[in-house]
Amino acid sequence: MATVETRQDVHIDLHYLTRIEGHGHLRIDTRRGDIERCELNVVEAPRFLEAMLVGRPHAQAPHLASRICGICSVSHTTASVRAVEKALGIEVSPQTEDLRKLAFYGEILDSHILHAYLLVAPDFFGQPSAIALAGEQPEVVTRALRMKRLAGDLCAVLAGRHTHPISIAVGGFRHLPTTATVAGLLDRLVEARADVAATLDLFRDLSFPPLNRETEVLALRRDDEYAFIDGDIACSDGGRWPVDRYAGVVEEHVVSHSTAKHSRHARNPYMVGALARFKINHDRLHPKAKGAAAALGLTPEASNPYLITAAQIVELVHCLEEAITLCQRLVDRGLRRESLVMPSHRSGEGVGVVEAPRGMLVHHYQIENAIVGRANCIIPTNQNLANLEADMRQLVPQILPLGTDEVTRRLEMLVRAYDPCISCATHVLDIDYA
Amino acid sequence: MNVRILGKQRIFEWVEGLQGSWRVVGPQASNGGWGFGEIRSADEIALDYPTTILPPKKALLPTRQVLFNYCEGRPEICRDAVPTVLLGVHTCDLHALTLLDRAYGGDPPDPLYRAQRAETVVVGLECLRPCTDQAFCKSMGTIAPPEGVDLHLTDLGEAYVVEVGTEQGRALLEDSISLPTAAEDDLRRLDRVMGEKWARFPNRLDFDVSQLPALMLSSRSSEVWTELAARCLGCGACTLVCPTCTCFDVRDEMDLSLESGSRVRVWDSCQIASFAVVAGGHNFRADRAGRLRHRFLRKGRYQKKAFGLPGCVGCGRCATACLARITPIETYNALYRRMGEARPTATEVVA
Amino acid sequence: MGGHKASRPRVAFFDFASCEGCQLTVVDSLQRYPDLLEAVEIVQFREAMSERGEDYQVAFVEGSCTRPSDEARLLAVRKQAKYVVALGACAHIGGVNAGCHGKDPDELRRRVYGPAGDSIETGEARPIGSVIDVDAVIPGCPIDRDEFIRGVRCLLQGRLPRLPDTPVCYECKLRENECLIRHGQVCLGPITRAGCGALCPTYGTGCEACRGLVPDANQASLRTIFAEHGLATEASEAALELFLRRELAVQEV
Amino acid sequence: MTTRLRETLDATSVYLPVEARIRSLRRLTKLETLFTIELPAGVSLHHDPGQFLEVSVFGVGEAPISISSSPSRSNGTFELCVRRVGEVTSALHTLHAGDAIGVRGPFGHGFPIHQFRGKDLLLAPGGLGLAPLRSLIQQVLDERRHFGRVTMLYGARHPSELLFTEELEDWAKRGDLEVHLTVDRPDEGWTGNVGVITTLFPKVQVHPRNTVAVTVGPPVMYRFVLIELLAKGIPEGDIWLSLERRMKCGVGKCGHCQMDHIFTCQDGPVFSYDSIKPLPEAL
Ligand SMILES: Cc1cc2nc3c(=O)[nH]c(=O)nc-3n(C[C@H](O)[C@H](O)[C@H](O)COP(=O)(O)OP(=O)(O)OC[C@H]3O[C@@H](n4cnc5c(N)ncnc54)[C@H](O)[C@@H]3O)c2cc1C
Ligand code: SF4
Ligand code: SF4
Ligand code: SF4
């Protein structure tokens, strides 16, 4: 960390942003209390996965797409299979939909637990890491690992593993767990209610730093459920569009200082992710999750980005309950072997949209003769970066008197609150001008 | 002769009767095929299975087996033999068990194998038609069960004939179910079923199996090995699925505290490049051709010399498993066809 | 009896071009092996902790090297660490980063980014072994957590982990899977190094060769087998390229 | 009364090592160390020269190692000369006096010394081959009167790689053991023969009818030494070798050492040349 302080101004040049996915570089310069520079740069090496999708047989696309990010690879895989399925006119069975949703809940649980407990919580306990926290509060870390293991097992039972799921395929699943295995999971999920309740207690007692900035939020919206897979794109300003029109809604463009593509909706920064989903879909939450929101004091009017973590806890409750319901249904009905649904045509264009742990994720493919001809991916973190900068611009002047160290700490916490996933963001590029 | 009748509707009853005091291992549906595994619920047993990927030997010699555990540096013997009924073993696999008994017997015997074997009662199952188009048990002389099988079942349609071969088998049967003795009519039907069986099995070897060891000896320097080696993937599938393969590797596994752990053995394969590597990096079978030849000579000659029984029982599993289409029947027959062409062994290094 | 227990080795994790899934798998391995934290002292792990020590003895490096600036960082790691372990396919064989049809990085960048991307530093994605000496490899995309733990244990004992030299088919047979090639699916198990327990075939999906080639891989025979099963198609070519592009190119030379 | 190590194994499990202790160790060369090992009270080794033990370092593994001392000098302990080449042998080199190791054995067939009595002996170890042969040499020296002329031809790659150099000097001084040394690559102080071991053969005269030859060395050495021995007219049945193979069990089960129907660990490792000549994979 190279930090120089002049009077009450700050110059922050933080090269080594920790406890986030990927390499980021934070630069803040103020002059006489005014912000001269406020940037979050992406320092991660470029990985042209979008371009690599081009020329691939469509069946391979989900496996390659998964490699965009190790932490939300179920999301990428699901978005990718949905894009292909829509392009080629494939309707999957209800059982497939259930299994996909279940794997998805596994990923949301896994990612949120990782983020809330292992990346964010140390800040609140004044610890530099979960490893240090494990020394002070072993039961907290043990609980986190226990829950994370269950979430990972949920993915593994359905798809072989969490990172780079194996059996989620275009048209269905290539492998099914036995009903007995699902029943075993069900028991563990039910037991995990106690851990989720303890989690709620833990986070209810934490006080999130203050910051209020009204911003637009975007999330998928379905009328039948709290949307994670498919739906319409909904905006907090009231707009609602079919996903095929994502391009008009989310306009991507290059911001010169950082080369992770920032996204602008209607040219204003906007937010995606757990808080965005909560604001748009709170009415579709499981009753227990609604209760959790109330307990955390989280309302749909929330405008403090630090509360993203609170929204994640609410989703934790929701996903656990939904996973229990789904497992129960699968156990009651029994699992049937189904062959993959074959495409009805070989060419087409499709948009797959899901709510990855960090927000709306779009995969858009053009398929020509079973080969991906064009691919475009919109990544949650890229959508959030502009909003995050806007938050920082508002926050910095307010907390300037606290001194460089505290400003840095608050900013780091803010960056972390967004749970940015720079691995995802750099499916395109890198710049490190420093 | 002690022959009983087991009506098919009573199979589940019998299996449940056994489950009281035994681990029952038998064929069951698995992964879209069949495999030997512990029968947890009687209706899992699938006695009409064609063949399995792995042979039933895994009940006696698990793919991974703890030799002993150690704690703070002190080894402790691990005795894990489980009283087992190995149910539904086809005749070729019964012959393979006889070979295993010899290979793992001897002086000294393998203590773990012997312990599990002593706790195992084997129930054979007569094959009435070839299990796959790769089977060649008739050619290998393994189409009829060997001596000393504890119990042996033959399918008469609506019932099994149960032949009691040993005292152990008799005791097992008496403890688990009470069955009527076969009637004259049953025995006549048994004769008829057995009589009809033979014609269904083709003879696939172009020569008599008694010539096999000599053929293999004279084929050592045959070009067949290099030809096959070009196709062979060196994957070892052929040996893993073989009911008579016995090789294992030994590994130490330890926990992260470096204080306790276990020594385990795992199935190994002579088809893997490092199988015969010694210190200094010298490999006694450095190429695939040499490894393939070793495997086939072991099947066709060495085991006969070492243990008095052929090392191949004609189950055909390796032929099914080999993606490169390297099959014993075609290999043996090709060697036989070319026997005239074979040159004297080029391996006398010192002359 | 047994090897002497040294003091806790200091371990650091580094990441280059990757999805960070391997580092995540390291975090996941704590779920089953919490004693890892007692066995080693993690001094640097940016993804999971803010503390940062430079006095590490073992460096686990995730990701492939793509930029000149990466090379300098790798050389520094090599200089400090007694053991450098490549963590995962990206570091080991270039991963999917290196499998992109051999496309020109400049062209890729423009395709994704337009002219505005011209200022971005890029380069061909390479395994870290092309820049520095690597002492050991934990292969896979992502790594297998049990194998990672076994590797750590070997290092604790003062020796280097050895990779199995059997192909994936070997473990596939041990798991009694029906062979996918026989059911009309492309599978690279016959030429891929085992150690994953044939995870993909067990989950109904052809092996993608993320663990790299097995020694003495018979690629020609596998191609014949594909042809015999009607699988010599774009799908099999794409599969061979996904992880093996670099290794197969070397094998052909 | 002591129980033989082999009997304790047979009574429990032939795979279960017995805990032995390193009494002392002596570094012989850069790669080789001589370990003096003590069995637990009440257990004795009772081996033949040429037999081997399976030596364990728990958590690492097991390796076959020849017993390097003779039964005649057992005195409650025995010696192992170990070259550091891989996992187990390297782990052994990290141990100290007082540390425990696991041992199983003795396994296999050693040299048939009774058949050697009354004969001249021509011993030709190469490199580490002296480790097992030393057991035989000590035994022969302890019953020297039973044997005729004893000649040893010993070769190593470099003077620094010669094993048991002090003993070599003592043996040479005795007068009843003819010692010829050679190295492939000499150093400054080397005044002896230079060249591979076969270059020593012209220096010795043998009575082929009454000579037993014993050669132990790396696999590549055998074919050349055999040519020399046969050229001297020594009958194939009087040429003895000890074969190295990968071995995982030591008791003819794991299959690694099988050549033809022969299990090297049990039927060998010591063989007469005529018995392995028909086995193409032997040499
Ligand atoms: C009867 C007999 C007697 C012996 N007597 C002695 C003796 O007195 N003294 C002595 O020092 N040695 C002796 N040896 C040799 C000794 O057994 C070996 O050096 C020892 O087994 C090596 O074990 P290790 O675990 O140290 O080496 P390993 O780690 O097993 O490595 C040994 C060699 O094999 C190679 N290797 C191992 N595994 C693989 C693999 N998977 N892939 C590729 N290569 C591999 C390594 O590169 C190395 O060169 C004897 C051997 C036999 C058979
Ligand atoms: S199964 Fe076939 S390809 Fe594999 S090692 Fe055996 S012979 Fe070779
Ligand atoms: S060699 Fe092949 S056919 Fe013969 S017993 Fe083994 S697996 Fe069966
Ligand atoms: S499915 Fe793949 S790994 Fe398994 S046996 Fe077939 S080719 Fe080998």
mmCIF file with all atom_site columns, C-alpha atoms in Angstrom, chain D residues 18-134:
data_model
loop_
_atom_site.group_PDB
_atom_site.id
_atom_site.type_symbol
_atom_site.label_atom_id
_atom_site.label_alt_id
_atom_site.label_comp_id
_atom_site.label_asym_id
_atom_site.label_entity_id
_atom_site.label_seq_id
_atom_site.pdbx_PDB_ins_code
_atom_site.Cartn_x
_atom_site.Cartn_y
_atom_site.Cartn_z
_atom_site.occupancy
_atom_site.B_iso_or_equiv
_atom_site.pdbx_formal_charge
_atom_site.auth_seq_id
_atom_site.auth_comp_id
_atom_site.auth_asym_id
_atom_site.auth_atom_id
_atom_site.pdbx_PDB_model_num
ATOM 1   C CA . VAL D 1 18  ? 8.101  -54.953 12.851 1.00 0.00 ? 18  VAL D CA 1
ATOM 2   C CA . GLU D 1 19  ? 9.489  -51.854 14.478 1.00 0.00 ? 19  GLU D CA 1
ATOM 3   C CA . ALA D 1 20  ? 13.276 -51.806 14.438 1.00 0.00 ? 20  ALA D CA 1
ATOM 4   C CA . ARG D 1 21  ? 15.624 -49.077 15.569 1.00 0.00 ? 21  ARG D CA 1
ATOM 5   C CA . ILE D 1 22  ? 18.538 -47.392 13.932 1.00 0.00 ? 22  ILE D CA 1
ATOM 6   C CA . ARG D 1 23  ? 21.479 -48.033 16.252 1.00 0.00 ? 23  ARG D CA 1
ATOM 7   C CA . SER D 1 24  ? 23.887 -45.922 14.224 1.00 0.00 ? 24  SER D CA 1
ATOM 8   C CA . LEU D 1 25  ? 24.516 -44.710 10.740 1.00 0.00 ? 25  LEU D CA 1
ATOM 9   C CA . ARG D 1 26  ? 27.562 -43.984 8.700  1.00 0.00 ? 26  ARG D CA 1
ATOM 10  C CA . ARG D 1 27  ? 27.672 -41.921 5.562  1.00 0.00 ? 27  ARG D CA 1
ATOM 11  C CA . LEU D 1 28  ? 29.580 -43.889 2.916  1.00 0.00 ? 28  LEU D CA 1
ATOM 12  C CA . THR D 1 29  ? 29.304 -41.635 -0.115 1.00 0.00 ? 29  THR D CA 1
ATOM 13  C CA . LYS D 1 30  ? 27.230 -38.704 -1.251 1.00 0.00 ? 30  LYS D CA 1
ATOM 14  C CA . LEU D 1 31  ? 24.318 -41.020 -1.993 1.00 0.00 ? 31  LEU D CA 1
ATOM 15  C CA . GLU D 1 32  ? 24.866 -44.045 0.215  1.00 0.00 ? 32  GLU D CA 1
ATOM 16  C CA . THR D 1 33  ? 24.546 -44.465 3.950  1.00 0.00 ? 33  THR D CA 1
ATOM 17  C CA . LEU D 1 34  ? 25.141 -47.568 6.042  1.00 0.00 ? 34  LEU D CA 1
ATOM 18  C CA . PHE D 1 35  ? 22.505 -48.115 8.699  1.00 0.00 ? 35  PHE D CA 1
ATOM 19  C CA . THR D 1 36  ? 23.071 -50.397 11.664 1.00 0.00 ? 36  THR D CA 1
ATOM 20  C CA . ILE D 1 37  ? 19.699 -51.729 12.719 1.00 0.00 ? 37  ILE D CA 1
ATOM 21  C CA . GLU D 1 38  ? 18.558 -53.337 15.903 1.00 0.00 ? 38  GLU D CA 1
ATOM 22  C CA . LEU D 1 39  ? 15.508 -55.562 16.130 1.00 0.00 ? 39  LEU D CA 1
ATOM 23  C CA . PRO D 1 40  ? 13.228 -55.462 19.165 1.00 0.00 ? 40  PRO D CA 1
ATOM 24  C CA . ALA D 1 41  ? 14.216 -57.636 22.071 1.00 0.00 ? 41  ALA D CA 1
ATOM 25  C CA . GLY D 1 42  ? 13.453 -61.270 21.513 1.00 0.00 ? 42  GLY D CA 1
ATOM 26  C CA . VAL D 1 43  ? 13.410 -61.058 17.737 1.00 0.00 ? 43  VAL D CA 1
ATOM 27  C CA . SER D 1 44  ? 16.275 -62.251 15.579 1.00 0.00 ? 44  SER D CA 1
ATOM 28  C CA . LEU D 1 45  ? 16.933 -61.923 11.882 1.00 0.00 ? 45  LEU D CA 1
ATOM 29  C CA . HIS D 1 46  ? 18.431 -65.249 10.769 1.00 0.00 ? 46  HIS D CA 1
ATOM 30  C CA . HIS D 1 47  ? 19.144 -64.439 7.180  1.00 0.00 ? 47  HIS D CA 1
ATOM 31  C CA . ASP D 1 48  ? 21.227 -65.801 4.345  1.00 0.00 ? 48  ASP D CA 1
ATOM 32  C CA . PRO D 1 49  ? 23.606 -63.513 2.486  1.00 0.00 ? 49  PRO D CA 1
ATOM 33  C CA . GLY D 1 50  ? 21.709 -62.213 -0.552 1.00 0.00 ? 50  GLY D CA 1
ATOM 34  C CA . GLN D 1 51  ? 18.335 -62.046 1.139  1.00 0.00 ? 51  GLN D CA 1
ATOM 35  C CA . PHE D 1 52  ? 16.569 -58.748 1.544  1.00 0.00 ? 52  PHE D CA 1
ATOM 36  C CA . LEU D 1 53  ? 14.187 -56.911 3.827  1.00 0.00 ? 53  LEU D CA 1
ATOM 37  C CA . GLU D 1 54  ? 11.264 -54.677 3.038  1.00 0.00 ? 54  GLU D CA 1
ATOM 38  C CA . VAL D 1 55  ? 12.139 -51.479 4.875  1.00 0.00 ? 55  VAL D CA 1
ATOM 39  C CA . SER D 1 56  ? 9.413  -49.003 5.807  1.00 0.00 ? 56  SER D CA 1
ATOM 40  C CA . VAL D 1 57  ? 9.286  -45.367 6.590  1.00 0.00 ? 57  VAL D CA 1
ATOM 41  C CA . PHE D 1 58  ? 5.689  -44.917 7.692  1.00 0.00 ? 58  PHE D CA 1
ATOM 42  C CA . GLY D 1 59  ? 3.864  -42.312 5.725  1.00 0.00 ? 59  GLY D CA 1
ATOM 43  C CA . VAL D 1 60  ? 6.282  -42.638 2.837  1.00 0.00 ? 60  VAL D CA 1
ATOM 44  C CA . GLY D 1 61  ? 6.425  -46.290 1.881  1.00 0.00 ? 61  GLY D CA 1
ATOM 45  C CA . GLU D 1 62  ? 8.521  -49.367 1.677  1.00 0.00 ? 62  GLU D CA 1
ATOM 46  C CA . ALA D 1 63  ? 11.535 -50.489 -0.334 1.00 0.00 ? 63  ALA D CA 1
ATOM 47  C CA . PRO D 1 64  ? 13.388 -53.775 -0.720 1.00 0.00 ? 64  PRO D CA 1
ATOM 48  C CA . ILE D 1 65  ? 16.904 -53.456 0.680  1.00 0.00 ? 65  ILE D CA 1
ATOM 49  C CA . SER D 1 66  ? 19.510 -56.201 0.801  1.00 0.00 ? 66  SER D CA 1
ATOM 50  C CA . ILE D 1 67  ? 20.978 -57.119 4.113  1.00 0.00 ? 67  ILE D CA 1
ATOM 51  C CA . SER D 1 68  ? 24.531 -55.930 3.802  1.00 0.00 ? 68  SER D CA 1
ATOM 52  C CA . SER D 1 69  ? 26.087 -57.647 6.786  1.00 0.00 ? 69  SER D CA 1
ATOM 53  C CA . SER D 1 70  ? 26.614 -61.363 7.169  1.00 0.00 ? 70  SER D CA 1
ATOM 54  C CA . PRO D 1 71  ? 24.766 -63.633 9.573  1.00 0.00 ? 71  PRO D CA 1
ATOM 55  C CA . SER D 1 72  ? 28.168 -64.519 11.035 1.00 0.00 ? 72  SER D CA 1
ATOM 56  C CA . ARG D 1 73  ? 28.561 -60.968 12.313 1.00 0.00 ? 73  ARG D CA 1
ATOM 57  C CA . SER D 1 74  ? 25.024 -60.373 13.386 1.00 0.00 ? 74  SER D CA 1
ATOM 58  C CA . ASN D 1 75  ? 25.674 -59.727 17.100 1.00 0.00 ? 75  ASN D CA 1
ATOM 59  C CA . GLY D 1 76  ? 22.100 -58.589 17.569 1.00 0.00 ? 76  GLY D CA 1
ATOM 60  C CA . THR D 1 77  ? 22.294 -56.020 14.826 1.00 0.00 ? 77  THR D CA 1
ATOM 61  C CA . PHE D 1 78  ? 22.556 -56.015 11.073 1.00 0.00 ? 78  PHE D CA 1
ATOM 62  C CA . GLU D 1 79  ? 23.449 -53.483 8.417  1.00 0.00 ? 79  GLU D CA 1
ATOM 63  C CA . LEU D 1 80  ? 21.692 -51.957 5.449  1.00 0.00 ? 80  LEU D CA 1
ATOM 64  C CA . CYS D 1 81  ? 23.464 -49.915 2.839  1.00 0.00 ? 81  CYS D CA 1
ATOM 65  C CA . VAL D 1 82  ? 20.982 -47.570 1.208  1.00 0.00 ? 82  VAL D CA 1
ATOM 66  C CA . ARG D 1 83  ? 21.340 -45.387 -1.841 1.00 0.00 ? 83  ARG D CA 1
ATOM 67  C CA . ARG D 1 84  ? 19.204 -42.280 -1.952 1.00 0.00 ? 84  ARG D CA 1
ATOM 68  C CA . VAL D 1 85  ? 17.247 -42.490 -5.232 1.00 0.00 ? 85  VAL D CA 1
ATOM 69  C CA . GLY D 1 86  ? 13.580 -41.953 -4.532 1.00 0.00 ? 86  GLY D CA 1
ATOM 70  C CA . GLU D 1 87  ? 10.932 -41.473 -1.931 1.00 0.00 ? 87  GLU D CA 1
ATOM 71  C CA . VAL D 1 88  ? 11.611 -44.157 0.655  1.00 0.00 ? 88  VAL D CA 1
ATOM 72  C CA . THR D 1 89  ? 15.365 -44.151 0.310  1.00 0.00 ? 89  THR D CA 1
ATOM 73  C CA . SER D 1 90  ? 15.448 -40.361 0.635  1.00 0.00 ? 90  SER D CA 1
ATOM 74  C CA . ALA D 1 91  ? 13.215 -40.502 3.682  1.00 0.00 ? 91  ALA D CA 1
ATOM 75  C CA . LEU D 1 92  ? 15.577 -43.051 5.247  1.00 0.00 ? 92  LEU D CA 1
ATOM 76  C CA . HIS D 1 93  ? 18.393 -40.586 4.756  1.00 0.00 ? 93  HIS D CA 1
ATOM 77  C CA . THR D 1 94  ? 16.595 -38.005 6.893  1.00 0.00 ? 94  THR D CA 1
ATOM 78  C CA . LEU D 1 95  ? 16.525 -40.330 9.912  1.00 0.00 ? 95  LEU D CA 1
ATOM 79  C CA . HIS D 1 96  ? 18.894 -40.359 12.863 1.00 0.00 ? 96  HIS D CA 1
ATOM 80  C CA . ALA D 1 97  ? 20.278 -42.863 15.325 1.00 0.00 ? 97  ALA D CA 1
ATOM 81  C CA . GLY D 1 98  ? 17.494 -43.904 17.672 1.00 0.00 ? 98  GLY D CA 1
ATOM 82  C CA . ASP D 1 99  ? 14.755 -43.443 15.083 1.00 0.00 ? 99  ASP D CA 1
ATOM 83  C CA . ALA D 1 100 ? 12.486 -46.305 14.275 1.00 0.00 ? 100 ALA D CA 1
ATOM 84  C CA . ILE D 1 101 ? 11.901 -47.932 10.924 1.00 0.00 ? 101 ILE D CA 1
ATOM 85  C CA . GLY D 1 102 ? 9.738  -50.873 9.955  1.00 0.00 ? 102 GLY D CA 1
ATOM 86  C CA . VAL D 1 103 ? 11.182 -54.097 8.625  1.00 0.00 ? 103 VAL D CA 1
ATOM 87  C CA . ARG D 1 104 ? 9.739  -57.235 7.105  1.00 0.00 ? 104 ARG D CA 1
ATOM 88  C CA . GLY D 1 105 ? 11.644 -60.276 5.972  1.00 0.00 ? 105 GLY D CA 1
ATOM 89  C CA . PRO D 1 106 ? 14.090 -61.706 5.317  1.00 0.00 ? 106 PRO D CA 1
ATOM 90  C CA . PHE D 1 107 ? 12.661 -62.545 1.935  1.00 0.00 ? 107 PHE D CA 1
ATOM 91  C CA . GLY D 1 108 ? 13.767 -64.499 -1.062 1.00 0.00 ? 108 GLY D CA 1
ATOM 92  C CA . HIS D 1 109 ? 16.591 -66.885 -1.640 1.00 0.00 ? 109 HIS D CA 1
ATOM 93  C CA . GLY D 1 110 ? 20.146 -65.814 -0.911 1.00 0.00 ? 110 GLY D CA 1
ATOM 94  C CA . PHE D 1 111 ? 23.416 -67.252 -2.195 1.00 0.00 ? 111 PHE D CA 1
ATOM 95  C CA . PRO D 1 112 ? 23.731 -71.030 -1.754 1.00 0.00 ? 112 PRO D CA 1
ATOM 96  C CA . ILE D 1 113 ? 26.966 -70.770 0.229  1.00 0.00 ? 113 ILE D CA 1
ATOM 97  C CA . HIS D 1 114 ? 27.110 -74.482 0.967  1.00 0.00 ? 114 HIS D CA 1
ATOM 98  C CA . GLN D 1 115 ? 27.377 -75.073 -2.787 1.00 0.00 ? 115 GLN D CA 1
ATOM 99  C CA . PHE D 1 116 ? 30.263 -72.641 -2.986 1.00 0.00 ? 116 PHE D CA 1
ATOM 100 C CA . ARG D 1 117 ? 32.394 -74.470 -0.467 1.00 0.00 ? 117 ARG D CA 1
ATOM 101 C CA . GLY D 1 118 ? 35.546 -75.978 -1.780 1.00 0.00 ? 118 GLY D CA 1
ATOM 102 C CA . LYS D 1 119 ? 35.507 -73.730 -4.799 1.00 0.00 ? 119 LYS D CA 1
ATOM 103 C CA . ASP D 1 120 ? 37.317 -70.649 -5.987 1.00 0.00 ? 120 ASP D CA 1
ATOM 104 C CA . LEU D 1 121 ? 35.138 -67.569 -5.877 1.00 0.00 ? 121 LEU D CA 1
ATOM 105 C CA . LEU D 1 122 ? 35.149 -64.810 -8.455 1.00 0.00 ? 122 LEU D CA 1
ATOM 106 C CA . LEU D 1 123 ? 33.071 -61.924 -7.148 1.00 0.00 ? 123 LEU D CA 1
ATOM 107 C CA . ALA D 1 124 ? 32.152 -59.101 -9.496 1.00 0.00 ? 124 ALA D CA 1
ATOM 108 C CA . PRO D 1 125 ? 30.005 -56.415 -7.898 1.00 0.00 ? 125 PRO D CA 1
ATOM 109 C CA . GLY D 1 126 ? 29.291 -53.176 -9.720 1.00 0.00 ? 126 GLY D CA 1
ATOM 110 C CA . GLY D 1 127 ? 28.343 -49.993 -7.875 1.00 0.00 ? 127 GLY D CA 1
ATOM 111 C CA . LEU D 1 128 ? 25.715 -50.604 -5.238 1.00 0.00 ? 128 LEU D CA 1
ATOM 112 C CA . GLY D 1 129 ? 25.982 -54.329 -6.000 1.00 0.00 ? 129 GLY D CA 1
ATOM 113 C CA . LEU D 1 130 ? 28.661 -54.485 -3.318 1.00 0.00 ? 130 LEU D CA 1
ATOM 114 C CA . ALA D 1 131 ? 25.932 -53.931 -0.682 1.00 0.00 ? 131 ALA D CA 1
ATOM 115 C CA . PRO D 1 132 ? 24.415 -57.417 -0.940 1.00 0.00 ? 132 PRO D CA 1
ATOM 116 C CA . LEU D 1 133 ? 27.717 -58.991 -1.891 1.00 0.00 ? 133 LEU D CA 1
ATOM 117 C CA . ARG D 1 134 ? 29.386 -57.682 1.252  1.00 0.00 ? 134 ARG D CA 1
#
